[in-house]
Amino acid sequence: MRLCLLLLLALCGAGITAAARSLSLRGSWRIRSGNGSLELPGEVPGCVHSALFQRNLIQDPYYRFNDLNYRWISLDDWTYSKEFKIPFDISKWQKVNLIFEGVDTVAKVLLNNVSIGKTNNMFKRYSFDVTGVVKTINFIELRFQSPVLYAAQQSRAHTRYEVPPNCPPSVQKGECHVNFIRKEQCSFSWDWGPAFPTQGIWKDVRIEAYNICHLNYFTFSPLYDNRAQEWNLEIESSFDVVSSKPVSAQVIVEIPKLQTQQTYNIELQPGKRIVELFVKINKNITVETWWPHGHGNQTGYNMTILFKLDKDLKFKKSAKTSRAQQRASLVCHPAQARVRRALCGVPALVFPILLPVTALSEQTERTVELIEEPIEGSPGLSFYFKINGFPIFLKGSNWIPADSFQDRVNSELLQLLLQSVVDANMNTLRVWGGGIYEQDEFYELCDELGIMVWQDFMFACALYPTDRDFMDSVREEVAYQVRRLKSHPCIVTWSGNNENEAALMMNWYHIDFSHMGTYIKDYVKLYVKNIRKVVLAEDKTRPFITSSPTNGAESIAEGWLSANPYNTKFGDIHFYDYISDCWDWNVFPKARFASEYGYQSWPSFSTLEKVSTKEDWSYKSRFSLHRQHHENGNDQMLLQAGLHFKLPQSTDPLRAFKDTIYLTQVMQAQCVKTETEFYRRSRSEIVNGEGHTMGALYWQLNDIWQAPSWASLEYGGKWKMLHYFARHFFAPLLPVGFENQSVFFIYGVSDLRSDCNVTLTVRVHTWHSLEPLCSRATKHFVMKAGEAVLLYQERVPELLRRCGNCTRQSCVVSFYLSTDSKLLSSANYHFLSSLKEAVGLQKAHITAIISQQEDTFVFDLETSAVAPFVWLDVGNVPGRFSDNGFLMTEKTRTIFFYPWKPTSKSELEQSFRVTSLTDIY
């Protein structure tokens, strides 16, 4: 359930005007280099790189080798400054604060040449008391220190022992000691991204003035009462009371559709005060719940909270929308401003929660549960999530920052990327711990779209210092982020870090064994005694795991660090293997939950073309090597592709480059398809103690720039072949085919909430004919909800004999589920041999007739031969197809194109290109 909050504040005071005013300092600032030689205007929110680019003082930072050419920007100490006027009489306000929602990262803050504070954490909200400093005309400065030099300085100051790693691998072309600064960790480089250690004011900044009291933040959590069989809301409000006397108040909480209304009397003492309220939800009303995508609706309810402070003078503030947008600080507006409140720019307030559909029954499931319990036939424990008491297979991917420069990540881009998540039948994203805690709109959209979020805290692939200042900053960071985010139903778990348990226990950094105890102690201190402690105090509604991967309860039993964090019988795993044959499912771990796995590919030529020149357009160019930040990544892609496909043979360098790009996407899509289908069909079985897999989150969803990576969405949102494949292998009803010892099996996998009657049809085609060689349909059977079961098995030699005149090299198998001639699943396929050994595969001549139906375009395709991996491309025209990268075994097929921006039939006809596998030979 999502609660849409209408917050009303009524304040009064004896002999003093009770009100509040806010002045935004967004907009144009001045930016100055360290030695003053360069000065320019720059927008806030924003960063130095963006300001320089917008003024044409630098090229696109992503162009060619500019990540190296512009390293000087990150090494300089920049200053942001602004002169501003307070449009109200400042002397009439008891308290004035300067609020920064986000500063990136290390800066000294001065107002009217008075130092008022410092910042050193990108992920914290800073509030500075400027009551005695602010004037009618003001001058503000933020004097930044280079994050690269600051990190090095902090590392040098940590003299007791080394905190590895010092620097990233040289192939990443990055900066060192990122673990010593509370900043986006991948901004110093990663194996898929560049080093752009930004500086700037990256979120809102404002002046807030108020009398009597001020609401600093407001959060709430749902709690289930086992004994009473009812749900309650725990509401927490933080006030700054500047009145010299206690302030009495009446609080009225109302949720009309749930027939819930309660009144409370409170007294606020001077100073900073926390008010906790306990609201009982009417247990006689059926609550409609918030469900993940594919499992139900994302229902919302309006909630009203009215604070009446004293009785004789009344002031009111209100806001309401359909989105879960929350401001970290709210202010009280005077009565005379009521008629203007619609113009005040106050953000919307929606506080969503989850309530189980079984809340009124005898069941006692929590809203979100991580189930770790014994499994029959296995020595380990389960690891899966229940939402509203219902076990759900988490299927999706891992989210990284959508740009190195967050001011370029706008609403349109977020909407495009997250809509692409649900369009590919995903229900989960893991917000990876080396990036940022995403902006509010990200979580609002996830709430609306039903995307569950596994939320990492921002620690990744490193050990971290645990000195007092660092820990104090981390605790404040975690408390702020949990309060900011916990009202979003999309977030289903908190995770302490990315891969740091594995890094320590598998000794990635070659620590001397005699010193290991120090690092283990630091790990427990950071993630358990501090982060976990803060999370559990702030949020009782979600599970917390210390790391990913982790053995979960087993890691806890071993003192929070497991000797083998990759144990497939506990917790989650990350798995990468670029050398073994990805078509062989025996390579993959039959784990409880796969939260990272994947293969690289190159983005499309149209994406690369924007940041490169003609001399860069070859697979072994300096540019291609520069963009590859994963050791031997380009060679590994060709090695994996060469196991089953002929490598491109064109003598034209540009054609060979485009063909190689295409083949890497074919390889990636087929590899991730095979691995994901293995995890999905493993959900209901235990084999040799392994199985009951209940999550598959491939690495990674999106790109931060134009480069080879594991992503299925290119920089800007264009779908790679993998994303089209994901739409199939994450489908709610899926037939999965595989071989074991020359026996062909087909499993049926269902994520549906109810059983269904289906028929399985199995067809065999020869590569040289568009007519099926043979076809067999099963009788109707019941496909059980939420299970993976064996539907069909046949020895491959018998299958080939039955179809006649067929060999492994000359035939391909396809299969689908239907009911009463209605297709219930898309057709899946199984290759009986490597395609480089295929016999009879002909060069396909594929044509397309394009027509328009309202805002959608229709591509009527016709082929002269069976065509594997048919790829439709319209270059830079933004949009996606209904399907792509498919096996075309019929003469005609209709595909739809959904444009993201207005286009025309003629533009599509000029841009359209079609490629299938034999075109690259």
Tab-separated table of C-alpha atoms in Angstrom, residues 579-879:
chain	number	residue	atom	x	y	z
A	579	ILE	CA	36.666	-18.793	-20.375
A	580	SER	CA	34.385	-21.803	-19.921
A	581	ASP	CA	31.733	-22.514	-22.553
A	582	CYS	CA	28.656	-20.481	-21.567
A	583	TRP	CA	26.379	-22.831	-23.550
A	584	ASP	CA	27.221	-25.555	-21.023
A	585	TRP	CA	24.839	-25.082	-18.090
A	586	ASN	CA	27.037	-27.301	-15.900
A	587	VAL	CA	29.414	-24.322	-15.609
A	588	PHE	CA	26.941	-22.332	-13.527
A	589	PRO	CA	26.502	-22.617	-9.753
A	590	LYS	CA	23.144	-23.989	-8.614
A	591	ALA	CA	22.887	-21.297	-5.979
A	592	ARG	CA	20.098	-20.076	-3.728
A	593	PHE	CA	20.215	-16.608	-5.278
A	594	ALA	CA	22.356	-15.201	-8.105
A	595	SER	CA	22.696	-11.455	-7.528
A	596	GLU	CA	25.467	-10.871	-10.088
A	597	TYR	CA	26.521	-12.695	-13.251
A	598	GLY	CA	27.101	-11.679	-16.822
A	599	TYR	CA	29.168	-11.266	-19.972
A	600	GLN	CA	30.429	-8.243	-21.850
A	601	SER	CA	29.458	-6.889	-25.248
A	602	TRP	CA	30.075	-3.737	-27.244
A	603	PRO	CA	27.380	-1.068	-27.664
A	604	SER	CA	25.979	-0.394	-31.112
A	605	PHE	CA	27.944	1.553	-33.679
A	606	SER	CA	25.413	4.396	-33.606
A	607	THR	CA	26.149	4.856	-29.887
A	608	LEU	CA	29.947	4.729	-30.303
A	609	GLU	CA	29.942	6.969	-33.361
A	610	LYS	CA	28.932	9.997	-31.259
A	611	VAL	CA	32.173	9.917	-29.239
A	612	SER	CA	34.703	8.670	-31.786
A	613	THR	CA	36.186	9.323	-35.218
A	614	LYS	CA	36.866	7.180	-38.269
A	615	GLU	CA	40.327	6.130	-37.094
A	616	ASP	CA	38.738	4.646	-33.959
A	617	TRP	CA	36.411	2.279	-35.836
A	618	SER	CA	38.223	-1.006	-35.549
A	619	TYR	CA	38.242	-3.639	-32.830
A	620	LYS	CA	41.944	-3.237	-32.123
A	621	SER	CA	42.177	0.543	-32.429
A	622	ARG	CA	43.677	2.646	-29.679
A	623	PHE	CA	40.169	3.885	-28.905
A	624	SER	CA	38.760	0.355	-28.585
A	625	LEU	CA	41.549	-0.637	-26.228
A	626	HIS	CA	41.141	2.580	-24.238
A	627	ARG	CA	37.409	2.100	-23.724
A	628	GLN	CA	37.862	-1.462	-22.469
A	629	HIS	CA	38.437	-1.226	-18.704
A	630	HIS	CA	38.244	-4.946	-17.984
A	631	GLU	CA	41.532	-6.823	-18.271
A	632	ASN	CA	41.601	-8.835	-21.532
A	633	GLY	CA	37.922	-8.033	-22.023
A	634	ASN	CA	38.039	-7.616	-25.807
A	635	ASP	CA	39.912	-10.898	-26.244
A	636	GLN	CA	37.546	-12.717	-23.869
A	637	MET	CA	34.533	-11.668	-25.909
A	638	LEU	CA	36.056	-13.045	-29.106
A	639	LEU	CA	37.182	-16.213	-27.314
A	640	GLN	CA	33.660	-16.880	-26.048
A	641	ALA	CA	32.072	-15.999	-29.392
A	642	GLY	CA	34.546	-18.202	-31.257
A	643	LEU	CA	33.402	-21.287	-29.338
A	644	HIS	CA	30.142	-21.360	-31.306
A	645	PHE	CA	30.310	-18.808	-34.111
A	646	LYS	CA	32.555	-17.992	-37.015
A	647	LEU	CA	34.299	-14.682	-36.396
A	648	PRO	CA	33.696	-11.820	-38.878
A	649	GLN	CA	35.630	-12.235	-42.093
A	650	SER	CA	35.145	-8.939	-43.934
A	651	THR	CA	38.262	-7.211	-45.283
A	652	ASP	CA	36.565	-3.832	-44.934
A	653	PRO	CA	37.687	-2.485	-41.509
A	654	LEU	CA	34.444	-0.615	-40.796
A	655	ARG	CA	32.292	-3.569	-41.823
A	656	ALA	CA	34.436	-5.901	-39.722
A	657	PHE	CA	34.057	-3.565	-36.717
A	658	LYS	CA	30.265	-3.409	-37.050
A	659	ASP	CA	30.071	-7.188	-37.532
A	660	THR	CA	32.213	-7.756	-34.443
A	661	ILE	CA	29.986	-5.456	-32.397
A	662	TYR	CA	26.971	-7.452	-33.581
A	663	LEU	CA	28.622	-10.773	-32.739
A	664	THR	CA	29.596	-9.663	-29.218
A	665	GLN	CA	25.949	-8.785	-28.606
A	666	VAL	CA	24.843	-12.180	-29.955
A	667	MET	CA	27.344	-13.910	-27.678
A	668	GLN	CA	26.356	-11.889	-24.612
A	669	ALA	CA	22.626	-12.408	-25.166
A	670	GLN	CA	22.981	-16.147	-25.685
A	671	CYS	CA	25.299	-16.585	-22.681
A	672	VAL	CA	23.111	-14.649	-20.244
A	673	LYS	CA	20.022	-16.391	-21.629
A	674	THR	CA	21.517	-19.808	-20.931
A	675	GLU	CA	22.607	-18.852	-17.427
A	676	THR	CA	19.358	-17.122	-16.479
A	677	GLU	CA	17.225	-19.988	-17.734
A	678	PHE	CA	19.353	-22.337	-15.639
A	679	TYR	CA	18.623	-20.278	-12.511
A	680	ARG	CA	14.916	-20.026	-13.265
A	681	ARG	CA	14.462	-23.751	-13.833
A	682	SER	CA	16.347	-24.437	-10.577
A	683	ARG	CA	13.737	-22.795	-8.343
A	684	SER	CA	11.833	-25.945	-7.383
A	685	GLU	CA	14.497	-28.632	-7.185
A	686	ILE	CA	17.414	-29.730	-5.057
A	687	VAL	CA	20.224	-31.612	-6.790
A	688	ASN	CA	23.181	-32.739	-4.697
A	689	GLY	CA	22.094	-30.347	-1.971
A	690	GLU	CA	21.962	-27.371	-4.336
A	691	GLY	CA	19.049	-25.506	-5.854
A	692	HIS	CA	15.890	-23.719	-4.771
A	693	THR	CA	17.222	-20.711	-6.680
A	694	MET	CA	14.924	-17.745	-6.040
A	695	GLY	CA	16.675	-14.818	-7.651
A	696	ALA	CA	18.508	-13.946	-10.861
A	697	LEU	CA	19.897	-10.405	-11.189
A	698	TYR	CA	22.345	-10.201	-14.076
A	699	TRP	CA	25.145	-7.671	-14.204
A	700	GLN	CA	24.373	-5.006	-15.356
A	701	LEU	CA	21.328	-3.065	-16.518
A	702	ASN	CA	22.672	0.269	-17.773
A	703	ASP	CA	25.810	2.032	-18.948
A	704	ILE	CA	27.528	5.105	-17.561
A	705	TRP	CA	29.213	5.958	-20.889
A	706	GLN	CA	29.735	4.592	-24.411
A	707	ALA	CA	32.003	1.590	-23.944
A	708	PRO	CA	32.089	-2.217	-23.818
A	709	SER	CA	30.431	-3.477	-20.666
A	710	TRP	CA	28.088	-6.064	-19.201
A	711	ALA	CA	25.037	-3.794	-19.703
A	712	SER	CA	21.861	-4.670	-21.587
A	713	LEU	CA	20.944	-0.986	-22.037
A	714	GLU	CA	23.448	1.235	-23.790
A	715	TYR	CA	24.318	4.731	-22.614
A	716	GLY	CA	21.184	6.737	-23.355
A	717	GLY	CA	18.877	3.726	-23.120
A	718	LYS	CA	19.110	1.918	-26.466
A	719	TRP	CA	18.342	-1.776	-26.070
A	720	LYS	CA	21.112	-4.255	-26.757
A	721	MET	CA	20.200	-7.716	-27.967
A	722	LEU	CA	20.485	-8.945	-24.368
A	723	HIS	CA	17.636	-6.709	-23.238
A	724	TYR	CA	15.347	-8.126	-25.913
A	725	PHE	CA	16.370	-11.617	-24.785
A	726	ALA	CA	15.635	-10.658	-21.170
A	727	ARG	CA	12.073	-9.873	-22.188
A	728	HIS	CA	11.764	-13.562	-23.062
A	729	PHE	CA	13.856	-15.292	-20.396
A	730	PHE	CA	12.153	-13.254	-17.642
A	731	ALA	CA	8.657	-13.879	-19.028
A	732	PRO	CA	6.133	-14.988	-16.375
A	733	LEU	CA	5.552	-18.273	-18.215
A	734	LEU	CA	8.620	-19.789	-19.832
A	735	PRO	CA	9.579	-23.116	-21.405
A	736	VAL	CA	13.317	-23.840	-20.941
A	737	GLY	CA	15.164	-26.405	-23.013
A	738	PHE	CA	18.523	-27.986	-22.242
A	739	GLU	CA	20.480	-31.207	-22.704
A	740	ASN	CA	22.026	-33.578	-20.211
A	741	GLN	CA	23.912	-36.656	-21.418
A	742	SER	CA	22.229	-36.537	-24.840
A	743	VAL	CA	18.742	-36.252	-23.380
A	744	PHE	CA	16.736	-33.157	-24.297
A	745	PHE	CA	14.615	-31.746	-21.456
A	746	ILE	CA	12.035	-28.988	-21.393
A	747	TYR	CA	11.049	-27.424	-18.080
A	748	GLY	CA	8.058	-25.188	-17.592
A	749	VAL	CA	8.718	-22.192	-15.336
A	750	SER	CA	5.842	-20.167	-13.911
A	751	ASP	CA	5.875	-16.918	-11.963
A	752	LEU	CA	2.105	-16.728	-12.236
A	753	ARG	CA	-0.121	-16.453	-9.182
A	754	SER	CA	-2.505	-19.182	-10.378
A	755	ASP	CA	-2.352	-22.524	-12.146
A	756	CYS	CA	-3.038	-22.672	-15.878
A	757	ASN	CA	-3.886	-25.370	-18.432
A	758	VAL	CA	-1.302	-25.471	-21.199
A	759	THR	CA	-0.048	-27.484	-24.136
A	760	LEU	CA	3.627	-27.775	-25.064
A	761	THR	CA	4.472	-27.835	-28.772
A	762	VAL	CA	7.928	-28.987	-29.910
A	763	ARG	CA	9.050	-28.355	-33.494
A	764	VAL	CA	12.158	-29.236	-35.436
A	765	HIS	CA	13.387	-27.192	-38.401
A	766	THR	CA	16.226	-27.843	-40.772
A	767	TRP	CA	18.477	-24.858	-41.365
A	768	HIS	CA	17.729	-24.945	-45.091
A	769	SER	CA	13.912	-24.887	-44.983
A	770	LEU	CA	11.254	-22.521	-43.642
A	771	GLU	CA	8.822	-25.439	-43.294
A	772	PRO	CA	9.030	-27.391	-40.004
A	773	LEU	CA	10.375	-30.906	-40.421
A	774	CYS	CA	8.205	-32.282	-37.635
A	775	SER	CA	6.009	-31.106	-34.787
A	776	ARG	CA	4.672	-32.719	-31.633
A	777	ALA	CA	2.175	-31.343	-29.105
A	778	THR	CA	1.568	-32.716	-25.648
A	779	LYS	CA	-1.838	-33.188	-24.089
A	780	HIS	CA	-3.238	-30.427	-21.899
A	781	PHE	CA	-1.645	-30.344	-18.478
A	782	VAL	CA	-1.760	-28.085	-15.439
A	783	MET	CA	1.179	-25.730	-15.052
A	784	LYS	CA	1.463	-25.097	-11.307
A	785	ALA	CA	1.814	-21.507	-10.136
A	786	GLY	CA	5.211	-20.484	-8.806
A	787	GLU	CA	7.000	-23.675	-9.824
A	788	ALA	CA	9.516	-25.042	-12.303
A	789	VAL	CA	8.653	-28.570	-13.432
A	790	LEU	CA	9.769	-31.068	-16.050
A	791	LEU	CA	7.375	-31.080	-19.001
A	792	TYR	CA	9.157	-33.111	-21.665
A	793	GLN	CA	12.177	-35.281	-22.217
A	794	GLU	CA	13.469	-37.248	-25.184
A	795	ARG	CA	16.801	-38.669	-26.164
A	796	VAL	CA	18.343	-36.505	-28.876
A	797	PRO	CA	19.151	-39.457	-31.209
A	798	GLU	CA	15.505	-40.553	-30.989
A	799	LEU	CA	14.300	-36.998	-31.641
A	800	LEU	CA	16.495	-36.789	-34.748
A	801	ARG	CA	15.360	-40.216	-36.002
A	802	ARG	CA	11.712	-39.399	-35.391
A	803	CYS	CA	11.964	-36.256	-37.479
A	804	GLY	CA	13.864	-38.032	-40.274
A	805	ASN	CA	16.751	-36.780	-42.359
A	806	CYS	CA	18.029	-34.691	-39.440
A	807	THR	CA	21.380	-34.327	-37.721
A	808	ARG	CA	22.579	-32.145	-34.868
A	809	GLN	CA	24.304	-29.868	-37.362
A	810	SER	CA	21.370	-29.565	-39.778
A	811	CYS	CA	18.462	-29.035	-37.381
A	812	VAL	CA	17.251	-26.695	-34.637
A	813	VAL	CA	14.514	-27.253	-32.035
A	814	SER	CA	11.880	-24.671	-31.050
A	815	PHE	CA	9.054	-24.980	-28.514
A	816	TYR	CA	6.286	-22.931	-26.941
A	817	LEU	CA	3.351	-23.115	-24.533
A	818	SER	CA	-0.236	-22.484	-25.620
A	819	THR	CA	-3.839	-23.057	-24.641
A	820	ASP	CA	-6.698	-23.532	-27.081
A	821	SER	CA	-4.425	-22.354	-29.901
A	822	LYS	CA	-3.622	-19.145	-28.000
A	823	LEU	CA	0.077	-18.533	-27.426
A	824	LEU	CA	0.943	-18.265	-23.719
A	825	SER	CA	4.708	-18.013	-24.082
A	826	SER	CA	6.996	-16.829	-26.820
A	827	ALA	CA	8.788	-19.535	-28.754
A	828	ASN	CA	12.067	-20.651	-27.243
A	829	TYR	CA	14.751	-22.637	-29.045
A	830	HIS	CA	17.610	-25.038	-28.468
A	831	PHE	CA	20.675	-25.353	-30.699
A	832	LEU	CA	21.782	-28.955	-31.168
A	833	SER	CA	25.278	-27.888	-32.227
A	834	SER	CA	27.448	-24.803	-32.485
A	835	LEU	CA	26.255	-22.548	-35.256
A	836	LYS	CA	29.710	-22.461	-36.786
A	837	GLU	CA	29.097	-26.168	-37.511
A	838	ALA	CA	25.569	-25.648	-38.870
A	839	VAL	CA	24.855	-27.470	-42.138
A	840	GLY	CA	22.429	-25.977	-44.631
A	841	LEU	CA	22.368	-22.501	-43.107
A	842	GLN	CA	21.887	-20.102	-46.022
A	843	LYS	CA	22.415	-16.381	-46.376
A	844	ALA	CA	19.002	-14.884	-45.698
A	845	HIS	CA	17.638	-12.023	-47.765
A	846	ILE	CA	15.328	-10.157	-45.372
A	847	THR	CA	13.114	-7.289	-46.474
A	848	ALA	CA	10.840	-4.988	-44.493
A	849	ILE	CA	7.771	-2.979	-45.418
A	850	ILE	CA	7.237	-0.181	-42.915
A	851	SER	CA	3.828	1.305	-42.163
A	852	GLN	CA	2.406	3.482	-39.408
A	853	GLN	CA	-0.429	2.791	-36.975
A	854	GLU	CA	-0.969	5.937	-34.891
A	855	ASP	CA	2.230	6.349	-32.812
A	856	THR	CA	3.517	2.843	-33.574
A	857	PHE	CA	5.339	1.655	-36.678
A	858	VAL	CA	4.823	-1.785	-38.203
A	859	PHE	CA	7.701	-3.698	-39.800
A	860	ASP	CA	6.385	-6.520	-42.006
A	861	LEU	CA	9.406	-8.766	-42.515
A	862	GLU	CA	9.940	-11.428	-45.153
A	863	THR	CA	12.923	-13.774	-45.325
A	864	SER	CA	14.230	-16.095	-48.001
A	865	ALA	CA	15.741	-18.549	-45.505
A	866	VAL	CA	15.885	-19.519	-41.841
A	867	ALA	CA	17.764	-16.703	-40.127
A	868	PRO	CA	19.288	-16.842	-36.622
A	869	PHE	CA	19.766	-13.698	-34.528
A	870	VAL	CA	17.854	-11.322	-36.812
A	871	TRP	CA	18.819	-7.820	-35.689
A	872	LEU	CA	16.750	-4.789	-36.656
A	873	ASP	CA	18.440	-1.426	-36.224
A	874	VAL	CA	17.310	2.129	-36.934
A	875	GLY	CA	20.519	3.857	-35.895
A	876	ASN	CA	19.989	6.983	-33.832
A	877	VAL	CA	16.183	6.961	-33.990
A	878	PRO	CA	15.252	6.519	-30.310
A	879	GLY	CA	12.827	3.717	-29.531
